Amino acid sequence: MLIKEEMPACPVATTVALIGSKWKLLIMRNLLARPWRFNELKKDLDGISQKVLTDSLRLMEADGIITRTVYPEVPPRVEYALSKLGESMRPIIMSMEAWGLDYKKSKE
């Protein structure tokens, strides 16, 4: 988790520090649709290790981008969802998706 004093002066660099990794962006992409459980994310994100997924989810939760809800069931059920702050990234991620689609079309 970045504290205010550790944040870069540049706001773009701050955004990259919070969500700039490949896996964090793909986790957020999934969470835009609905809440996901850990094993669902692990299966869907081809190539991610359990450690990287765990670390990414913990950092994103600490930074306030996602929420982690533990349901009092046996066995416990845990779901991850975008927080209000994470949800505010929706237009940016959707713009990235649109740009990627346009780029792919231009290469056909």
PDB file of C-alpha atoms in Angstrom:
ATOM      1  CA  MET A   1       0.000   0.000   0.000  1.00  0.00           C
ATOM      2  CA  LEU A   2       1.305   3.409  -0.958  1.00  0.00           C
ATOM      3  CA  ILE A   3       1.152   6.120   1.662  1.00  0.00           C
ATOM      4  CA  LYS A   4       0.808   9.722   0.527  1.00  0.00           C
ATOM      5  CA  GLU A   5       4.498  10.482   1.027  1.00  0.00           C
ATOM      6  CA  GLU A   6       5.494   7.487  -1.158  1.00  0.00           C
ATOM      7  CA  MET A   7       3.268   8.405  -4.090  1.00  0.00           C
ATOM      8  CA  PRO A   8       5.011   9.774  -7.169  1.00  0.00           C
ATOM      9  CA  ALA A   9       4.540  13.455  -7.913  1.00  0.00           C
ATOM     10  CA  CYS A  10       3.161  12.597 -11.349  1.00  0.00           C
ATOM     11  CA  PRO A  11      -0.503  11.472 -11.222  1.00  0.00           C
ATOM     12  CA  VAL A  12       0.013   9.091 -14.166  1.00  0.00           C
ATOM     13  CA  ALA A  13       2.877   7.436 -12.292  1.00  0.00           C
ATOM     14  CA  THR A  14       0.617   7.131  -9.230  1.00  0.00           C
ATOM     15  CA  THR A  15      -2.011   5.328 -11.314  1.00  0.00           C
ATOM     16  CA  VAL A  16       0.606   3.020 -12.806  1.00  0.00           C
ATOM     17  CA  ALA A  17       1.951   2.259  -9.323  1.00  0.00           C
ATOM     18  CA  LEU A  18      -1.527   1.241  -8.159  1.00  0.00           C
ATOM     19  CA  ILE A  19      -2.818  -0.760 -11.139  1.00  0.00           C
ATOM     20  CA  GLY A  20       0.027  -0.907 -13.637  1.00  0.00           C
ATOM     21  CA  SER A  21       0.866  -4.583 -13.458  1.00  0.00           C
ATOM     22  CA  LYS A  22      -0.451  -6.973 -16.076  1.00  0.00           C
ATOM     23  CA  TRP A  23      -2.197  -9.109 -13.471  1.00  0.00           C
ATOM     24  CA  LYS A  24      -3.839  -6.260 -11.569  1.00  0.00           C
ATOM     25  CA  LEU A  25      -5.391  -4.945 -14.771  1.00  0.00           C
ATOM     26  CA  LEU A  26      -6.668  -8.399 -15.740  1.00  0.00           C
ATOM     27  CA  ILE A  27      -8.081  -8.952 -12.243  1.00  0.00           C
ATOM     28  CA  MET A  28      -9.891  -5.621 -12.505  1.00  0.00           C
ATOM     29  CA  ARG A  29     -11.155  -6.541 -15.982  1.00  0.00           C
ATOM     30  CA  ASN A  30     -12.769  -9.651 -14.507  1.00  0.00           C
ATOM     31  CA  LEU A  31     -14.184  -7.827 -11.506  1.00  0.00           C
ATOM     32  CA  LEU A  32     -15.883  -5.295 -13.783  1.00  0.00           C
ATOM     33  CA  ALA A  33     -18.400  -8.023 -14.652  1.00  0.00           C
ATOM     34  CA  ARG A  34     -19.155  -9.436 -11.203  1.00  0.00           C
ATOM     35  CA  PRO A  35     -17.592 -10.555  -7.902  1.00  0.00           C
ATOM     36  CA  TRP A  36     -15.221 -13.504  -8.284  1.00  0.00           C
ATOM     37  CA  ARG A  37     -13.873 -16.155  -5.940  1.00  0.00           C
ATOM     38  CA  PHE A  38     -10.138 -16.823  -5.700  1.00  0.00           C
ATOM     39  CA  ASN A  39     -10.178 -20.145  -7.547  1.00  0.00           C
ATOM     40  CA  GLU A  40     -12.356 -18.703 -10.325  1.00  0.00           C
ATOM     41  CA  LEU A  41      -9.803 -15.947 -10.876  1.00  0.00           C
ATOM     42  CA  LYS A  42      -6.938 -18.443 -10.758  1.00  0.00           C
ATOM     43  CA  LYS A  43      -8.577 -20.604 -13.446  1.00  0.00           C
ATOM     44  CA  ASP A  44      -9.508 -17.668 -15.676  1.00  0.00           C
ATOM     45  CA  LEU A  45      -6.153 -15.863 -15.524  1.00  0.00           C
ATOM     46  CA  ASP A  46      -4.050 -18.311 -17.496  1.00  0.00           C
ATOM     47  CA  GLY A  47      -0.466 -18.322 -16.277  1.00  0.00           C
ATOM     48  CA  ILE A  48      -0.887 -16.510 -12.958  1.00  0.00           C
ATOM     49  CA  SER A  49       0.663 -18.225  -9.963  1.00  0.00           C
ATOM     50  CA  GLN A  50      -1.174 -18.599  -6.679  1.00  0.00           C
ATOM     51  CA  LYS A  51       1.412 -16.374  -4.975  1.00  0.00           C
ATOM     52  CA  VAL A  52       1.111 -13.563  -7.532  1.00  0.00           C
ATOM     53  CA  LEU A  53      -2.702 -13.703  -7.391  1.00  0.00           C
ATOM     54  CA  THR A  54      -2.678 -13.663  -3.591  1.00  0.00           C
ATOM     55  CA  ASP A  55      -0.167 -10.795  -3.451  1.00  0.00           C
ATOM     56  CA  SER A  56      -2.035  -8.782  -6.101  1.00  0.00           C
ATOM     57  CA  LEU A  57      -5.386  -9.197  -4.353  1.00  0.00           C
ATOM     58  CA  ARG A  58      -3.886  -8.213  -0.993  1.00  0.00           C
ATOM     59  CA  LEU A  59      -2.236  -5.100  -2.428  1.00  0.00           C
ATOM     60  CA  MET A  60      -5.390  -4.077  -4.297  1.00  0.00           C
ATOM     61  CA  GLU A  61      -7.445  -4.531  -1.126  1.00  0.00           C
ATOM     62  CA  ALA A  62      -4.939  -2.515   0.927  1.00  0.00           C
ATOM     63  CA  ASP A  63      -5.046   0.246  -1.692  1.00  0.00           C
ATOM     64  CA  GLY A  64      -8.850   0.302  -1.555  1.00  0.00           C
ATOM     65  CA  ILE A  65      -9.360  -0.851  -5.154  1.00  0.00           C
ATOM     66  CA  ILE A  66     -11.167  -4.083  -4.286  1.00  0.00           C
ATOM     67  CA  THR A  67     -13.167  -5.457  -1.396  1.00  0.00           C
ATOM     68  CA  ARG A  68     -12.869  -8.912   0.114  1.00  0.00           C
ATOM     69  CA  THR A  69     -16.034 -10.391   1.610  1.00  0.00           C
ATOM     70  CA  VAL A  70     -15.889 -13.502   3.765  1.00  0.00           C
ATOM     71  CA  TYR A  71     -19.237 -15.277   4.124  1.00  0.00           C
ATOM     72  CA  PRO A  72     -19.815 -17.148   7.406  1.00  0.00           C
ATOM     73  CA  GLU A  73     -20.344 -20.567   5.843  1.00  0.00           C
ATOM     74  CA  VAL A  74     -18.657 -23.927   6.167  1.00  0.00           C
ATOM     75  CA  PRO A  75     -16.366 -23.983   4.308  1.00  0.00           C
ATOM     76  CA  PRO A  76     -15.882 -20.202   4.263  1.00  0.00           C
ATOM     77  CA  ARG A  77     -16.683 -18.499   0.968  1.00  0.00           C
ATOM     78  CA  VAL A  78     -14.626 -15.459  -0.016  1.00  0.00           C
ATOM     79  CA  GLU A  79     -15.510 -13.118  -2.865  1.00  0.00           C
ATOM     80  CA  TYR A  80     -13.566 -10.247  -4.361  1.00  0.00           C
ATOM     81  CA  ALA A  81     -15.311  -7.264  -5.936  1.00  0.00           C
ATOM     82  CA  LEU A  82     -14.401  -3.786  -7.082  1.00  0.00           C
ATOM     83  CA  SER A  83     -14.773  -1.100  -4.445  1.00  0.00           C
ATOM     84  CA  LYS A  84     -16.235   2.296  -5.274  1.00  0.00           C
ATOM     85  CA  LEU A  85     -12.692   3.469  -5.994  1.00  0.00           C
ATOM     86  CA  GLY A  86     -12.033   0.450  -8.209  1.00  0.00           C
ATOM     87  CA  GLU A  87     -15.325   0.976 -10.004  1.00  0.00           C
ATOM     88  CA  SER A  88     -14.185   4.518 -10.842  1.00  0.00           C
ATOM     89  CA  MET A  89     -11.563   2.872 -13.097  1.00  0.00           C
ATOM     90  CA  ARG A  90     -14.292   1.378 -15.340  1.00  0.00           C
ATOM     91  CA  PRO A  91     -14.141   4.114 -18.034  1.00  0.00           C
ATOM     92  CA  ILE A  92     -10.348   3.836 -18.204  1.00  0.00           C
ATOM     93  CA  ILE A  93     -10.377   0.050 -18.583  1.00  0.00           C
ATOM     94  CA  MET A  94     -13.183   0.241 -21.132  1.00  0.00           C
ATOM     95  CA  SER A  95     -11.147   2.804 -23.090  1.00  0.00           C
ATOM     96  CA  MET A  96      -8.170   0.435 -22.980  1.00  0.00           C
ATOM     97  CA  GLU A  97     -10.389  -2.340 -24.327  1.00  0.00           C
ATOM     98  CA  ALA A  98     -11.664  -0.124 -27.162  1.00  0.00           C
ATOM     99  CA  TRP A  99      -8.134   0.976 -28.030  1.00  0.00           C
ATOM    100  CA  GLY A 100      -6.943  -2.649 -28.069  1.00  0.00           C
ATOM    101  CA  LEU A 101      -9.787  -3.679 -30.379  1.00  0.00           C
ATOM    102  CA  ASP A 102      -9.030  -0.786 -32.756  1.00  0.00           C
ATOM    103  CA  TYR A 103      -5.338  -1.655 -32.757  1.00  0.00           C
ATOM    104  CA  LYS A 104      -6.056  -5.312 -33.557  1.00  0.00           C
ATOM    105  CA  LYS A 105      -8.360  -4.258 -36.433  1.00  0.00           C
ATOM    106  CA  SER A 106      -5.674  -1.990 -37.855  1.00  0.00           C
ATOM    107  CA  LYS A 107      -3.291  -4.974 -38.045  1.00  0.00           C
ATOM    108  CA  GLU A 108      -5.686  -7.181 -40.043  1.00  0.00           C
TER     109      GLU A 108
END
